[in-house]
Coordinates of N, CA, C and O in Angstrom, one line a residue:
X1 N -24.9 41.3 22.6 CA -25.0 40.9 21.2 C -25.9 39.6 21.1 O -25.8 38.8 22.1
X2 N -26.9 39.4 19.7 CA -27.5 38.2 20.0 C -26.8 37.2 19.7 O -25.8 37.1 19.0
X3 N -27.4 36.2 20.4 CA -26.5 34.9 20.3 C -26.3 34.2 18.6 O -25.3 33.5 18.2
X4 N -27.4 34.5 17.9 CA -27.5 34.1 16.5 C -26.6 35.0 15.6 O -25.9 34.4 14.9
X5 N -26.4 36.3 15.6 CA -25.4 37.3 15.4 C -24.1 36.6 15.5 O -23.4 36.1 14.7
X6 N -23.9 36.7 17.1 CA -22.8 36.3 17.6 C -22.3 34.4 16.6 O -21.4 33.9 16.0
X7 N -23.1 34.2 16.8 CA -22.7 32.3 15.6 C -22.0 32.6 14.3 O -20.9 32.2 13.8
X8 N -23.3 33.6 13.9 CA -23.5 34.1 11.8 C -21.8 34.4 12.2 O -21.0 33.4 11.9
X9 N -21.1 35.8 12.9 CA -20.1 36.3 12.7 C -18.8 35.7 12.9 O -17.8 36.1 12.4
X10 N -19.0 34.8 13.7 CA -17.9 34.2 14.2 C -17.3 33.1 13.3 O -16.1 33.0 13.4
X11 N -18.3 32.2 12.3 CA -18.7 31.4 11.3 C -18.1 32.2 10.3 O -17.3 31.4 9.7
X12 N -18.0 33.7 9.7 CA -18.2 34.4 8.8 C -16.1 34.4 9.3 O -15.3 34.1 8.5
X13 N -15.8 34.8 10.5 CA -14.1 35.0 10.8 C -14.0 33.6 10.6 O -13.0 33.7 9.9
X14 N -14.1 32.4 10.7 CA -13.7 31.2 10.6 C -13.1 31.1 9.3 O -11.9 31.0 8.9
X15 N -14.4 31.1 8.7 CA -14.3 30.8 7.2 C -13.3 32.1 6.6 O -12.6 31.7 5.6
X16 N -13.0 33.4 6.9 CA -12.1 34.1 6.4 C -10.6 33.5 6.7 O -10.0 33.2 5.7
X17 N -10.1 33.2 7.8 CA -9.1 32.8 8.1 C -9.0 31.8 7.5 O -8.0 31.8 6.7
X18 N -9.7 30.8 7.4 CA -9.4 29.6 6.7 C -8.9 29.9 5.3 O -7.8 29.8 4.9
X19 N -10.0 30.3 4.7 CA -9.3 31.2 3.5 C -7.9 31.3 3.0 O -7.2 30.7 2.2
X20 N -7.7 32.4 3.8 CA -6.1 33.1 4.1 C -5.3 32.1 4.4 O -4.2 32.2 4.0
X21 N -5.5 31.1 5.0 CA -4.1 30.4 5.6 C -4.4 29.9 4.4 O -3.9 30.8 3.8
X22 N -4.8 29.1 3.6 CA -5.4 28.1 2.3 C -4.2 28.9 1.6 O -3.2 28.3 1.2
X23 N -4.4 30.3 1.5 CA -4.1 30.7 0.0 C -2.3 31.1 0.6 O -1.5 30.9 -0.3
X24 N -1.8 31.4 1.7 CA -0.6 31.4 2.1 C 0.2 30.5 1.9 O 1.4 30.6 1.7
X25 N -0.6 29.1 1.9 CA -0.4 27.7 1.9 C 0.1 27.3 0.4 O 1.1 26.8 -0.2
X26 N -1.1 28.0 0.1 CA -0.9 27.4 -1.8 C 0.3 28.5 -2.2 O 1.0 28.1 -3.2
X27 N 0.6 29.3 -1.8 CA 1.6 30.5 -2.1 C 2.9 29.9 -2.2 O 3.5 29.7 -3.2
X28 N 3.2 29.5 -0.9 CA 4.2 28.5 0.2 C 4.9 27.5 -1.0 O 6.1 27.4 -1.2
X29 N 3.7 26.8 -1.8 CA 4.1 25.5 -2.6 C 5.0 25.7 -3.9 O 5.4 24.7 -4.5
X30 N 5.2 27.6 -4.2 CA 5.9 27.1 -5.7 C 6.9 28.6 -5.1 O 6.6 29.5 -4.4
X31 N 8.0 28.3 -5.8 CA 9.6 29.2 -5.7 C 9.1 30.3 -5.9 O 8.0 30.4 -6.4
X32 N 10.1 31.5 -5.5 CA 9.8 32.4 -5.7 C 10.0 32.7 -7.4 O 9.2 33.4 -7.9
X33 N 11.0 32.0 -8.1 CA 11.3 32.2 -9.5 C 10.0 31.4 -10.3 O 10.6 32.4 -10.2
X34 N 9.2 30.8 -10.8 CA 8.4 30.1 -11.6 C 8.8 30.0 -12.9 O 9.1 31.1 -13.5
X35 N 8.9 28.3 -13.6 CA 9.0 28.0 -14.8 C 7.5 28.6 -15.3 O 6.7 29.0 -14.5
X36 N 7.3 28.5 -16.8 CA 6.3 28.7 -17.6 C 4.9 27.6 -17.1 O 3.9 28.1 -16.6
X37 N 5.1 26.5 -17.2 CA 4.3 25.7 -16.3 C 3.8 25.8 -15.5 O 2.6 25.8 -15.5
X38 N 5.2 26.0 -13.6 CA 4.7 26.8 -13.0 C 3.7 28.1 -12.7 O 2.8 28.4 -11.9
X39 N 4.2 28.6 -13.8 CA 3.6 30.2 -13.6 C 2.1 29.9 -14.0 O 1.2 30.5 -13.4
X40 N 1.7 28.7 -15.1 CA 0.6 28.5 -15.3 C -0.5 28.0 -14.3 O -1.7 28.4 -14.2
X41 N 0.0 27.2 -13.7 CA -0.4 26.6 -12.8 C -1.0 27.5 -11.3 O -2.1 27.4 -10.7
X42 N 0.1 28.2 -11.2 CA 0.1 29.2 -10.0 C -0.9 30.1 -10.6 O -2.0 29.9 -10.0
X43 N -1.0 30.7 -11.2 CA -2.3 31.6 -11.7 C -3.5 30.5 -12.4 O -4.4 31.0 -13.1
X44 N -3.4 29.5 -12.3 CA -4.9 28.7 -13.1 C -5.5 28.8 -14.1 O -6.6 28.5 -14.4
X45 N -4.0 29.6 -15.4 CA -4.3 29.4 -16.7 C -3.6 28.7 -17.8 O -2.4 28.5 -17.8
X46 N -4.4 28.5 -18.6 CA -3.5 27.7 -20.1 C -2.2 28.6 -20.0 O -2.1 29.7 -19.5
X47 N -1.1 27.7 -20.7 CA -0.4 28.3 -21.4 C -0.8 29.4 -22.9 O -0.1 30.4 -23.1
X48 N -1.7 29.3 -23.7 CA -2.4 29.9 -24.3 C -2.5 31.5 -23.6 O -2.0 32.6 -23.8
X49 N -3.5 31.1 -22.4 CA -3.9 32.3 -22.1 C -3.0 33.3 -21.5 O -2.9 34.5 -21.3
X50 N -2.0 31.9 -21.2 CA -0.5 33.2 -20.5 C 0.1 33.8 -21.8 O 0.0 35.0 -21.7
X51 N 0.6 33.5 -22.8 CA 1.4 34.1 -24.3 C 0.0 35.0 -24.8 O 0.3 36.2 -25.2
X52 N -1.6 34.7 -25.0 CA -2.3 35.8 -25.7 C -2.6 36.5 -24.6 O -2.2 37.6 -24.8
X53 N -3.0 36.5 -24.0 CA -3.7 37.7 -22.8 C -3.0 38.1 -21.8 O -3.1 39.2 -21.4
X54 N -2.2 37.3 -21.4 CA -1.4 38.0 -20.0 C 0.0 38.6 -20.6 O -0.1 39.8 -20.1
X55 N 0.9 38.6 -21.2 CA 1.7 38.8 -21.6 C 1.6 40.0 -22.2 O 1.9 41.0 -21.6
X56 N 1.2 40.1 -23.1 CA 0.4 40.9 -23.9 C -0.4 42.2 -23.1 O -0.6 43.3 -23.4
X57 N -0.7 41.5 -22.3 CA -1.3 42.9 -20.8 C -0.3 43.5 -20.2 O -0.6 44.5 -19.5
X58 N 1.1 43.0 -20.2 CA 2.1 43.5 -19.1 C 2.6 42.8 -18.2 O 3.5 43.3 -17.5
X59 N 2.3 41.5 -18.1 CA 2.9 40.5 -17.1 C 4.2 40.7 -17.8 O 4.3 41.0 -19.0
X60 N 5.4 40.4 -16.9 CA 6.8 40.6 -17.1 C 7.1 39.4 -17.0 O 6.4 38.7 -16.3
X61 N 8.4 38.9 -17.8 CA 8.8 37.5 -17.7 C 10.6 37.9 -17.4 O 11.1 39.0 -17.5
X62 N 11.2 36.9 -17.1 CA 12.2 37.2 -17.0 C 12.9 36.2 -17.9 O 12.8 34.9 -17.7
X63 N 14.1 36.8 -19.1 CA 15.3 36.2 -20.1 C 16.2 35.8 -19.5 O 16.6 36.7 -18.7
X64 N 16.9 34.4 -19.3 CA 18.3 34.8 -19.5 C 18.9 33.8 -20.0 O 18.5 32.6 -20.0
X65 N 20.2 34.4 -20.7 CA 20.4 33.8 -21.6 C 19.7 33.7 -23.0 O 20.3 33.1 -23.9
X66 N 18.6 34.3 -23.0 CA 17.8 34.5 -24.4 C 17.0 33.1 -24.4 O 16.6 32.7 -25.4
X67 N 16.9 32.6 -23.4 CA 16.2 30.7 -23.5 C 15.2 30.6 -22.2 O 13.9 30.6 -22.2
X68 N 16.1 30.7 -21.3 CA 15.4 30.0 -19.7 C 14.8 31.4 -19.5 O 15.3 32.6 -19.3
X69 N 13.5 30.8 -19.4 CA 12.4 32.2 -19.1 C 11.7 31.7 -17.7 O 11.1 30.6 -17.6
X70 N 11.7 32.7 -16.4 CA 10.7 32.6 -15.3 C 10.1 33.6 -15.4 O 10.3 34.3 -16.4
X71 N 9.0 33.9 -14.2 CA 7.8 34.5 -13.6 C 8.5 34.8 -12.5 O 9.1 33.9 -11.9
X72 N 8.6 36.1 -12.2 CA 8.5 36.4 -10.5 C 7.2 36.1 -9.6 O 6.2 36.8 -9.5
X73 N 7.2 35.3 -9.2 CA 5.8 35.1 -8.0 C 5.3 36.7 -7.7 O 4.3 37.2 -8.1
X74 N 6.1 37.2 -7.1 CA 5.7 38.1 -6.3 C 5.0 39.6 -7.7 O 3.9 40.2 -7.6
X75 N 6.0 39.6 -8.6 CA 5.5 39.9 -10.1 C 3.8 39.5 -10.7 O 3.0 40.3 -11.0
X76 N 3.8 38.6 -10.7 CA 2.3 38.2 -10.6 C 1.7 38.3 -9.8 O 0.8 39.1 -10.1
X77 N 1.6 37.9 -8.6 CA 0.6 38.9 -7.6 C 0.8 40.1 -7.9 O -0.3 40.4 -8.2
X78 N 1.6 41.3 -8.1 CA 1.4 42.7 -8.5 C 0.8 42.6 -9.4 O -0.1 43.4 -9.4
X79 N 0.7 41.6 -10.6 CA 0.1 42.2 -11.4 C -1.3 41.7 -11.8 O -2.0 42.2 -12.8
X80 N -1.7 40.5 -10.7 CA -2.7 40.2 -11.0 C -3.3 41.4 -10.3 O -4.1 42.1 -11.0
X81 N -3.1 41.7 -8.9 CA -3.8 42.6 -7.8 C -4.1 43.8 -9.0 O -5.3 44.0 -9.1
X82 N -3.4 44.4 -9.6 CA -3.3 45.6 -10.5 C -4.8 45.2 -11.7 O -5.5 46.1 -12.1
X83 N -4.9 43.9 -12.0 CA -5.8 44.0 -12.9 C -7.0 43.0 -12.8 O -7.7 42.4 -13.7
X84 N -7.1 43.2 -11.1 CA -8.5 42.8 -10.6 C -9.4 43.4 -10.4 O -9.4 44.2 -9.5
X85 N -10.3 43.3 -10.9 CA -11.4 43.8 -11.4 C -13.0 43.8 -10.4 O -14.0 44.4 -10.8

């Protein structure tokens, strides 16, 4: 294999892994249940955009009590992965 190949690729797995452990990392940082905030934060949008467009798309929230509302983490990754484009 050439040696410049061999650099490009290995450079190209670096940077993938790094990646992955980054986003495991940032995973790592919020509960599995997410406040509204949370949830905003963890996906990188307005509150706005979470009540008109995501909600509204199917993201599921969870009631109880009729007041205290979370995000399943794991719920949102399904449903972002589902409506990545």
């Amino acid at each position: 294999m050439p040696e410049e190949f061999s650099s490009e690729l290995s450079q190209q797995i670096y940077a993938a892994a790094e990646s992955a452990f980054k986003e495991i990392k940032r995973k790592a940082d919020y509960p599995d249940y997410l406040t509204i905030k949370q949830a905003c934060s963890y996906m990188n949008v307005s509150r706005t955009t979470l009540n008109t467009k995501l909600i509204p798309a199917g993201l599921r929230m969870i009631t109880i009590d009729g007041s205290l509302m979370r995000f399943s983490k794991k719920t949102i990754d399904e449903f972002l992965e589902q409506h990545n484009n």
